[in-house]
Coordinates of C-alpha atoms in Angstrom, one line a residue:
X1 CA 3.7 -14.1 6.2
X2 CA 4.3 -15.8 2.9
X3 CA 2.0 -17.4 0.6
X4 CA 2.6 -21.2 0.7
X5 CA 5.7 -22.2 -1.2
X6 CA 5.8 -18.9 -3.1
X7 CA 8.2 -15.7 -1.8
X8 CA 5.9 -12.7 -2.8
X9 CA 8.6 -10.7 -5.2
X10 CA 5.6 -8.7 -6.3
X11 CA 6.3 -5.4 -4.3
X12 CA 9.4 -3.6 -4.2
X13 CA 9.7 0.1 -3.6
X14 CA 11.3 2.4 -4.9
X15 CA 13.6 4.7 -3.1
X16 CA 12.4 7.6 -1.9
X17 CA 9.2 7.3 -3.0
X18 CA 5.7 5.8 -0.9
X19 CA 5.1 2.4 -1.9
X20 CA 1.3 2.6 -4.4
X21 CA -1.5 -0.3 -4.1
X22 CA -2.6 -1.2 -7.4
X23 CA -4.7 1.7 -8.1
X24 CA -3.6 5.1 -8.6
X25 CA -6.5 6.7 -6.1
X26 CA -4.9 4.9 -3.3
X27 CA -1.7 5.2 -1.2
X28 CA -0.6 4.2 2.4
X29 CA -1.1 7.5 3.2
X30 CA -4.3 7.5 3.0
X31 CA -6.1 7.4 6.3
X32 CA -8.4 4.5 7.4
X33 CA -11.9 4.5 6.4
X34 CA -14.8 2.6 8.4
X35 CA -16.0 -0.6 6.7
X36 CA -18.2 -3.9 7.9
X37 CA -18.0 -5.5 11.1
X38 CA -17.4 -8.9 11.1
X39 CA -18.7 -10.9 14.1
X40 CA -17.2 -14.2 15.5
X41 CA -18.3 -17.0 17.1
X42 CA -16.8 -19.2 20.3
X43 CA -16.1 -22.6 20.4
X44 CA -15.2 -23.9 24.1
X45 CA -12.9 -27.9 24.3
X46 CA -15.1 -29.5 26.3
X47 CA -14.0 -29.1 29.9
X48 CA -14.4 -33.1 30.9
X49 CA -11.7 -32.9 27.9
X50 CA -8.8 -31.0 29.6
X51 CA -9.5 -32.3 33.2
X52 CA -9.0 -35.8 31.8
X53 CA -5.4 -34.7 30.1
X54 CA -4.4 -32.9 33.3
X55 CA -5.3 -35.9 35.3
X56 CA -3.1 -37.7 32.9
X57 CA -0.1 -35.7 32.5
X58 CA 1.8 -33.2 35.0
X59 CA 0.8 -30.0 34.7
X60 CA 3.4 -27.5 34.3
X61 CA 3.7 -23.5 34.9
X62 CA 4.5 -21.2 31.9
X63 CA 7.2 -20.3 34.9
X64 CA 8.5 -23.9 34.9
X65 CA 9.1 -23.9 30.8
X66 CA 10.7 -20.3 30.8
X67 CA 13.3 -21.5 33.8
X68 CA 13.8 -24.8 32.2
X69 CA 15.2 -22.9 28.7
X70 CA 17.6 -25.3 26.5
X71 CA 18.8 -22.7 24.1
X72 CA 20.2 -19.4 24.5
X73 CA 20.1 -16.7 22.1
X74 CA 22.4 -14.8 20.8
X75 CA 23.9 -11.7 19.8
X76 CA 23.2 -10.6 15.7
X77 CA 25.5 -11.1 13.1
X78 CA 26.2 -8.2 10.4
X79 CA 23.5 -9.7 8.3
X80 CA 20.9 -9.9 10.8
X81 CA 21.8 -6.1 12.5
X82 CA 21.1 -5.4 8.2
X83 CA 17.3 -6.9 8.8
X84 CA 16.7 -4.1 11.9
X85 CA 14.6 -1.1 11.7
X86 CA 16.6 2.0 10.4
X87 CA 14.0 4.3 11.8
X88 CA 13.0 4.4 14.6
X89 CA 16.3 2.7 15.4
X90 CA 16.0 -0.7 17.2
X91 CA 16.8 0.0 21.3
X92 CA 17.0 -4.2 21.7
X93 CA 18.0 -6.9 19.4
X94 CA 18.4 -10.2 19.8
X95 CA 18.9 -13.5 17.5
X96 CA 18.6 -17.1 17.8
X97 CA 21.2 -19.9 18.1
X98 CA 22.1 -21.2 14.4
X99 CA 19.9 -24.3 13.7
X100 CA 17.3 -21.4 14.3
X101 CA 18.3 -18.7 12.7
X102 CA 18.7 -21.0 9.6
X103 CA 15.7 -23.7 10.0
X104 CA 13.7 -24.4 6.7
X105 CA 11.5 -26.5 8.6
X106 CA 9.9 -23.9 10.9
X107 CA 9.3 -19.9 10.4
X108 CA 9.0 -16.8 12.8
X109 CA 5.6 -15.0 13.0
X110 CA 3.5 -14.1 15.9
X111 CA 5.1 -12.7 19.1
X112 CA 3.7 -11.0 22.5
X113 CA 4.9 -10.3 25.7
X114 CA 3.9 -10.9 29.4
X115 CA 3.4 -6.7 29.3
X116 CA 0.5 -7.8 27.1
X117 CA -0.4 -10.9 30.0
X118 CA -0.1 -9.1 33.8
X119 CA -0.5 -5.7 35.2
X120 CA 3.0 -5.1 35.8
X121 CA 4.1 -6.1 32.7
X122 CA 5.6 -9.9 34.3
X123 CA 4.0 -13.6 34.4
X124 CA 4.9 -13.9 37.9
X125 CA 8.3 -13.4 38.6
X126 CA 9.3 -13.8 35.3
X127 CA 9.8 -11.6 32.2
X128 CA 8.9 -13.4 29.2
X129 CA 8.7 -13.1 25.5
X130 CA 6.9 -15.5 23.3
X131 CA 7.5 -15.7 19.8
X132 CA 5.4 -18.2 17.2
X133 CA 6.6 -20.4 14.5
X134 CA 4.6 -22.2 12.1
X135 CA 5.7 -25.4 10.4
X136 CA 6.5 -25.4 6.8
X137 CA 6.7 -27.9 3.8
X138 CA 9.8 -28.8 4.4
X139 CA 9.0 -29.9 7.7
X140 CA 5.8 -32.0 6.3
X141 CA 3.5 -30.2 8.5
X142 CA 2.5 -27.2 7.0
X143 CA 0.9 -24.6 10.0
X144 CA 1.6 -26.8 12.7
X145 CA 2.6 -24.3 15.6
X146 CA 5.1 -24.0 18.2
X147 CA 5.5 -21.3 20.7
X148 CA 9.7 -20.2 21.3
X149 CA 9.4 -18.9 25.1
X150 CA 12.1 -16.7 25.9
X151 CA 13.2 -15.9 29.6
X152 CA 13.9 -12.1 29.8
X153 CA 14.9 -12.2 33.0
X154 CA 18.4 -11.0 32.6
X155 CA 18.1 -9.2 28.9
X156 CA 22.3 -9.3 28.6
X157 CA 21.6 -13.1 29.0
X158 CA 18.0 -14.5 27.4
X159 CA 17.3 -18.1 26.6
X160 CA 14.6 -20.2 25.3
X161 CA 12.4 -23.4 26.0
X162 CA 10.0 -24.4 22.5
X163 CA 6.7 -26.0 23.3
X164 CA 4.2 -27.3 21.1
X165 CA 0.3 -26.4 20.6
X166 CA -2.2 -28.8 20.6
X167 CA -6.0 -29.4 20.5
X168 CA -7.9 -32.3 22.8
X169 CA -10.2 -35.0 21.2
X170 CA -13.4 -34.3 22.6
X171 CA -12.5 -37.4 25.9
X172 CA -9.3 -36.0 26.5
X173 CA -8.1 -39.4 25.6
X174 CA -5.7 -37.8 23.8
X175 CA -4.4 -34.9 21.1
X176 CA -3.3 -33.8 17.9
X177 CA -1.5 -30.7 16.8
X178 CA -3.3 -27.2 16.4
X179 CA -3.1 -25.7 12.7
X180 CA -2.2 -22.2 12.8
X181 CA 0.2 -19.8 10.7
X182 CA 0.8 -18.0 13.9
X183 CA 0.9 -14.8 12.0
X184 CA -0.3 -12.8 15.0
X185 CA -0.5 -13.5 18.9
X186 CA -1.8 -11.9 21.8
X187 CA -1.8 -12.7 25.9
X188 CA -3.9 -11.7 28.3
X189 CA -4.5 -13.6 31.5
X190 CA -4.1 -17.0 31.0
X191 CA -5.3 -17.0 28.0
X192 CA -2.8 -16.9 24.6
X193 CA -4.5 -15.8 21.5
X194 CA -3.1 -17.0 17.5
X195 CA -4.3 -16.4 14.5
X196 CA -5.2 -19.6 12.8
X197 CA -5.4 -19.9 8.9
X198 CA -6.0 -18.5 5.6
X199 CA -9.0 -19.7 3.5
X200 CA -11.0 -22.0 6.6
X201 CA -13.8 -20.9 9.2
X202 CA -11.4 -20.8 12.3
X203 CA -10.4 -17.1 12.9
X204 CA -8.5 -17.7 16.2
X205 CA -7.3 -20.3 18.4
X206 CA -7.1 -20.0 22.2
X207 CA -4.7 -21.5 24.5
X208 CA -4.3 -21.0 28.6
X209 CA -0.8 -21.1 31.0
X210 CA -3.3 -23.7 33.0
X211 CA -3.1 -26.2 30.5
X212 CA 0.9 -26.5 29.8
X213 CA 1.1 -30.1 29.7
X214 CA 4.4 -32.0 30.0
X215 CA 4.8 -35.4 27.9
X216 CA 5.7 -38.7 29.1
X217 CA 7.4 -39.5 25.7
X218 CA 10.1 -37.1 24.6
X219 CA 11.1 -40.1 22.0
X220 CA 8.4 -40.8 19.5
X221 CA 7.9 -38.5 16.6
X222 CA 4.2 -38.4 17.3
X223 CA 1.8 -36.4 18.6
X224 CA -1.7 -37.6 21.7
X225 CA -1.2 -41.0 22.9
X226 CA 1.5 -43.5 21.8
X227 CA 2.7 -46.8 23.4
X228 CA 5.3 -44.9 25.4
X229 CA 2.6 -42.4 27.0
X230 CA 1.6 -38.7 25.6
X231 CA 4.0 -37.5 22.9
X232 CA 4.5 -33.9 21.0
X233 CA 7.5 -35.1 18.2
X234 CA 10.0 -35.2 20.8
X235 CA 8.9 -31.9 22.9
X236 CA 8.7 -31.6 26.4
X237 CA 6.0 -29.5 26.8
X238 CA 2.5 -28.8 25.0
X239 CA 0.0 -26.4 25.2
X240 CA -3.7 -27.6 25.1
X241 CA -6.2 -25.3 23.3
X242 CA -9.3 -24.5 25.3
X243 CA -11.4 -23.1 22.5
X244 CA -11.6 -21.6 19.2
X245 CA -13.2 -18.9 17.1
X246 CA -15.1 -19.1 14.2
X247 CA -16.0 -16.7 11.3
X248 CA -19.7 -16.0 11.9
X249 CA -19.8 -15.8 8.1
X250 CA -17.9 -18.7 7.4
X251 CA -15.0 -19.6 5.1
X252 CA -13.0 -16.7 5.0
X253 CA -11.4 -15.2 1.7
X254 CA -7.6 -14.5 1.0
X255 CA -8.4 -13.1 -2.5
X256 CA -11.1 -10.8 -2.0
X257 CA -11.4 -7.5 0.5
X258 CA -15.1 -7.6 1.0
X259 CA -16.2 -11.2 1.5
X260 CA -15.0 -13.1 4.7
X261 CA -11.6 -11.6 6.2
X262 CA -8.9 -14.4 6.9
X263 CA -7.1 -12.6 10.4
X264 CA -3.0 -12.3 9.4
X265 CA -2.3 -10.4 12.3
X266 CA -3.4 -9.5 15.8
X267 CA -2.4 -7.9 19.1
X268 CA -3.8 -6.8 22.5
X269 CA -4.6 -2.9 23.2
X270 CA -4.6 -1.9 26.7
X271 CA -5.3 1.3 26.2
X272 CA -9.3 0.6 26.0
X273 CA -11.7 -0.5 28.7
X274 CA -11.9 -3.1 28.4
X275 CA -9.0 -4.1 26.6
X276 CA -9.6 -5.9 23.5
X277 CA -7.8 -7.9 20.3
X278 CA -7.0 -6.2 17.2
X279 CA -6.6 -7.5 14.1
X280 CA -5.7 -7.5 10.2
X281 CA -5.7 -9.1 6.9
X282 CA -2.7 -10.1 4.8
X283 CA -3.0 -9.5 0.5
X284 CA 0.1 -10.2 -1.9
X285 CA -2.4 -8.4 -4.6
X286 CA -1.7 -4.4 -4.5
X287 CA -5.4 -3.9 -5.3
X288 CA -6.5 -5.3 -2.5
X289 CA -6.8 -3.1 1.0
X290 CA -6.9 -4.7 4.5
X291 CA -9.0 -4.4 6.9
X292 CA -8.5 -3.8 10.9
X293 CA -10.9 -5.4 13.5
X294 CA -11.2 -4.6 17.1
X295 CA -12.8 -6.8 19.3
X296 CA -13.2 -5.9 23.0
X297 CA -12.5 -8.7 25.9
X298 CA -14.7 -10.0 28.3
X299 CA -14.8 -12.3 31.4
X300 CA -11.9 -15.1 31.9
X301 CA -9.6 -13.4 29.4
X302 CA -11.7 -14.1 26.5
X303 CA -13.9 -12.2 24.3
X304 CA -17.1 -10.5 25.2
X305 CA -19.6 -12.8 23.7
X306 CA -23.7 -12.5 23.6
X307 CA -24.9 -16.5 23.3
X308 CA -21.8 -17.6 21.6
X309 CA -21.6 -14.6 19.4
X310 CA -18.6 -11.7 19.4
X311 CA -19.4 -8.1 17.8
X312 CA -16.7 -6.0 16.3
X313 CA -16.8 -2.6 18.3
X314 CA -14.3 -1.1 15.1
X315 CA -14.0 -1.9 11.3
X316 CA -11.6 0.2 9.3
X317 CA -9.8 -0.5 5.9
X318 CA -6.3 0.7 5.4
X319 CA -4.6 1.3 1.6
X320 CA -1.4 -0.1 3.2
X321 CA -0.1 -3.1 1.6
X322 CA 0.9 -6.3 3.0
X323 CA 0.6 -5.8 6.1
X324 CA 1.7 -8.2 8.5
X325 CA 1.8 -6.7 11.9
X326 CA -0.9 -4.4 13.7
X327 CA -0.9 -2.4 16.5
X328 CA -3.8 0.0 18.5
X329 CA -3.3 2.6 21.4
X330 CA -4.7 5.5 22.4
X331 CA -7.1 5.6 19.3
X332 CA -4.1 5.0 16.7
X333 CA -3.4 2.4 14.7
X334 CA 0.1 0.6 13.3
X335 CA 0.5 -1.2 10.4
X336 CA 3.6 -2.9 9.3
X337 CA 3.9 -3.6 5.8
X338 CA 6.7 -5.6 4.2
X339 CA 8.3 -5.5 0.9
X340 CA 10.2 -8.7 -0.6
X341 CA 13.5 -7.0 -1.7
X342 CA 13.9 -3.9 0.7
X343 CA 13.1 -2.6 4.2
X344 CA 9.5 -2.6 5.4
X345 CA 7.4 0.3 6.1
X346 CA 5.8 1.3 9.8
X347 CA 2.8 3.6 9.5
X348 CA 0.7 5.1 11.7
X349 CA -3.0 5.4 11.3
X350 CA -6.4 7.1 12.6
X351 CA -9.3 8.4 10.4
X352 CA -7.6 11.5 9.8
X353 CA -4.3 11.1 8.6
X354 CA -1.4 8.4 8.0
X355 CA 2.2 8.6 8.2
X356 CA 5.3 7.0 8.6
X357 CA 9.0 7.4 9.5
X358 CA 11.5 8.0 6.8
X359 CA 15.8 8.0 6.4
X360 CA 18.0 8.4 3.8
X361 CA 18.8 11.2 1.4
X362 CA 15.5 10.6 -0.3
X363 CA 13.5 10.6 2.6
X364 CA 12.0 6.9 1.7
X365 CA 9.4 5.5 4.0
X366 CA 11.0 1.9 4.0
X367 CA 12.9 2.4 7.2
X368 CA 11.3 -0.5 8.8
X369 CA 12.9 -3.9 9.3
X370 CA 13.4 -6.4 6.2
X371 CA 10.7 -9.4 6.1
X372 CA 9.0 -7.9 9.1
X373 CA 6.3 -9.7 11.1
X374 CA 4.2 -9.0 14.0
X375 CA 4.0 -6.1 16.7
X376 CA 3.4 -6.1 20.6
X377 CA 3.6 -3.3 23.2
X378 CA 4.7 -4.2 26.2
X379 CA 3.0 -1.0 28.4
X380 CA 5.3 -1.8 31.0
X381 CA 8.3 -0.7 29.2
X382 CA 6.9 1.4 26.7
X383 CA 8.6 -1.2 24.2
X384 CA 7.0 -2.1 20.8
X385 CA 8.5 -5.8 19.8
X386 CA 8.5 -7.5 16.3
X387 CA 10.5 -10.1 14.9
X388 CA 12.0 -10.7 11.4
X389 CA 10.6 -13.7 9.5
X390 CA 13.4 -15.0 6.8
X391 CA 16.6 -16.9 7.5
X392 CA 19.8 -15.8 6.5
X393 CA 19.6 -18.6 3.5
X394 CA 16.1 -17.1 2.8
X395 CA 17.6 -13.6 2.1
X396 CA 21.0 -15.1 0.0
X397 CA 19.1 -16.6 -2.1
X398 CA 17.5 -13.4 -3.3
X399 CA 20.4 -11.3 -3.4
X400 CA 19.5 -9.6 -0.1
X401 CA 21.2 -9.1 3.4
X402 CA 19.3 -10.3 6.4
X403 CA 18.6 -12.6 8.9
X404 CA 16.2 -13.5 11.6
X405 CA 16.1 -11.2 14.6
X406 CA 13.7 -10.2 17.7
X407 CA 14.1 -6.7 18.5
X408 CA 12.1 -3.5 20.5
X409 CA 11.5 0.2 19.7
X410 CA 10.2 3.0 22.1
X411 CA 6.6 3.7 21.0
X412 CA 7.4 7.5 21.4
X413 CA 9.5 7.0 18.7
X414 CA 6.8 5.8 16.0
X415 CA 5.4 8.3 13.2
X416 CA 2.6 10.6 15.3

């Protein structure tokens, strides 16, 4: 995650040392402390809303999309293997084709897997990975989303289908695109979770598989209705969103730590019963500490809510800096923090302690991959997936070695 039109320089860490928030009193390994709960509210499309747009259009499978892939990926160059994790060491890699790997018009954040979606770890008969991209400046329309779908069917041989996300006008007449950074994403059921964006009221926006729309123009670069019939800027597919979650204490804050958290990050746990969505906030300032959410799932996939309302079961802080990805299972916590000129840092988290892997001569804790985003574990496999945010272009023009890259590690092999 980046703060808009600005790469954060501000934190670099020194070899062999752990990386310091702003104040001396606290480091990352300090362990988590409890703090507020925040409570959210839900905000169903109205259903006379998507049963007009699915009269309207043909209704596709998320198995459809992922078998109808128009981009393969790739092996990593020598530049992107640079951006991997150095410990734990990556077990899986993969990279996109070139216009992806070097786009200035979209960027790499979320990512979950279909071991977060189905009990044995599949969306049918297919093994899927998605992996979110938000729309930049360059592209002139900052946050709008798009969800990469990878078939990982055949791992020696995985390819890709992009779709868009969009929300319905109340009549279902027609659609516009969803705003969200995409900085976190979680699946469960039908339903596919994203984090929104900083500084607004909407905390997360929820999409469903039963709502994969395909468009009847592939030619306009428009979005709802056009004189051609339903249009996503050229795409063939579009996700609807069925609903959305607000802040129950409204706007939320990016530059303070006890007001109103803005949600960077977020993944599904398992591990609990009933499983739930985890989340966490995203601060360029070093003085500022994060805080973790949990918020524990109900009927149809979605949150357990009282009259509208959802109550945090967990609120903890962590003195880990930017921190873009978060993880729970089995009562710990994973935080990945990234630094602007070297590696990232993985840590592991309870109440009690916090620590993290380290390499080199020194010992350093920034083993983790370079511009790292988001984390998912699959269950299924035992694999913990992230993804790499900046472009080979992004990382030459700050001196560095990197790239854009997907890529697993065993859980087992995390800090304990």
């Amino acid at each position: 995650m980046r703060i808009r039109k600005v790469l954060l320089l501000a934190l670099a860490v020194a070899a062999g040392a752990l990386a310091l928030p702003g104040t001396a009193s606290a480091a990352y390994s300090d362990p988590l402390t409890t703090t507020a709960k925040q409570s959210l509210v839900w905000h169903a499309t109205p259903a006379a809303a998507l049963t007009a747009l699915d009269s309207a259009l043909p209704n596709v499978s998320l198995n459809t999309v992922v078998n109808d892939t128009s981009y393969d990926m790739t092996g990593c160059t020598s530049a992107e293997k640079a951006a991997l994790p150095k410990a734990p060491a990556a077990t899986k890699s993969m990279c996109w084709d070139a216009d992806r790997a070097g786009t200035t018009t979209w960027s790499p954040q979320g990512i979950t897997t279909s071991g977060d979606a189905d009990d044995d770890g599949k969306w049918g008969d297919d093994k899927i990975i998605l992996s979110g991209w938000h729309g930049t400046d360059a592209l002139g329309r900052y946050n709008d989303a798009r969800i990469q779908a990878i078939n990982y069917d055949n791992p020696a041989s995985p390819s890709y289908r992009m779709f868009y996300l969009a929300v319905p006008n109340s009549t279902g007449s027609s659609f516009s695109a969803a705003q969200a950074h995409m900085g976190g994403m979680a699946w469960y059921g039908d339903k596919i979770y994203v984090t929104a964006e900083g500084s607004t009221s909407t905390a997360i926006r929820v999409f469903s598989t039963k709502h994969i729309l395909q468009m009847t123009d592939t030619t306009s670069n428009a979005i709802g209705k056009t004189s051609g019939g339903y249009a996503a800027y050229t795409y063939k597919y579009a996700m609807m969103q069925v609903g959305y979650y607000t802040y129950a204490g409204g706007t939320c804050s990016m530059s303070s730590d006890t007001g109103v958290p803005c949600f960077s990050s977020m993944s599904l746990d398992r591990s609990t019963s009933p499983a739930s969505i985890v989340t966490t906030e995203y601060f360029s300032d070093q003085s500022l500490h994060g805080r973790l959410y949990r918020y524990p799932t109900g009927t149809d996939f979605l949150l357990s809510a009282t009259s509208g309302t959802v109550a945090a079961t967990e609120a903890l802080r962590s003195s880990v800096g930017n921190m873009q990805g978060v993880l729970s299972n089995n009562g710990k916590w994973y935080v990945a923090h990234s630094s602007a000129t070297i590696n990232g840092q993985l840590w592991t988290q309870t109440t009690a302690s916090s620590n993290s892997a380290t390499c080199g001569s020194t010992s350093t804790a920034a083993c983790w991959a370079v511009h790292p985003e988001a984390l998912t574990y699959d269950w299924s496999t035992g694999l913990v997936w992230s993804q790499s945010e900046w472009s080979t272009a992004d990382c030459t023009a700050q001196n560095q070695t990197c790239g854009r890259s997907v890529f697993a590690v065993p859980l087992s092999s995390l800090a304990s």
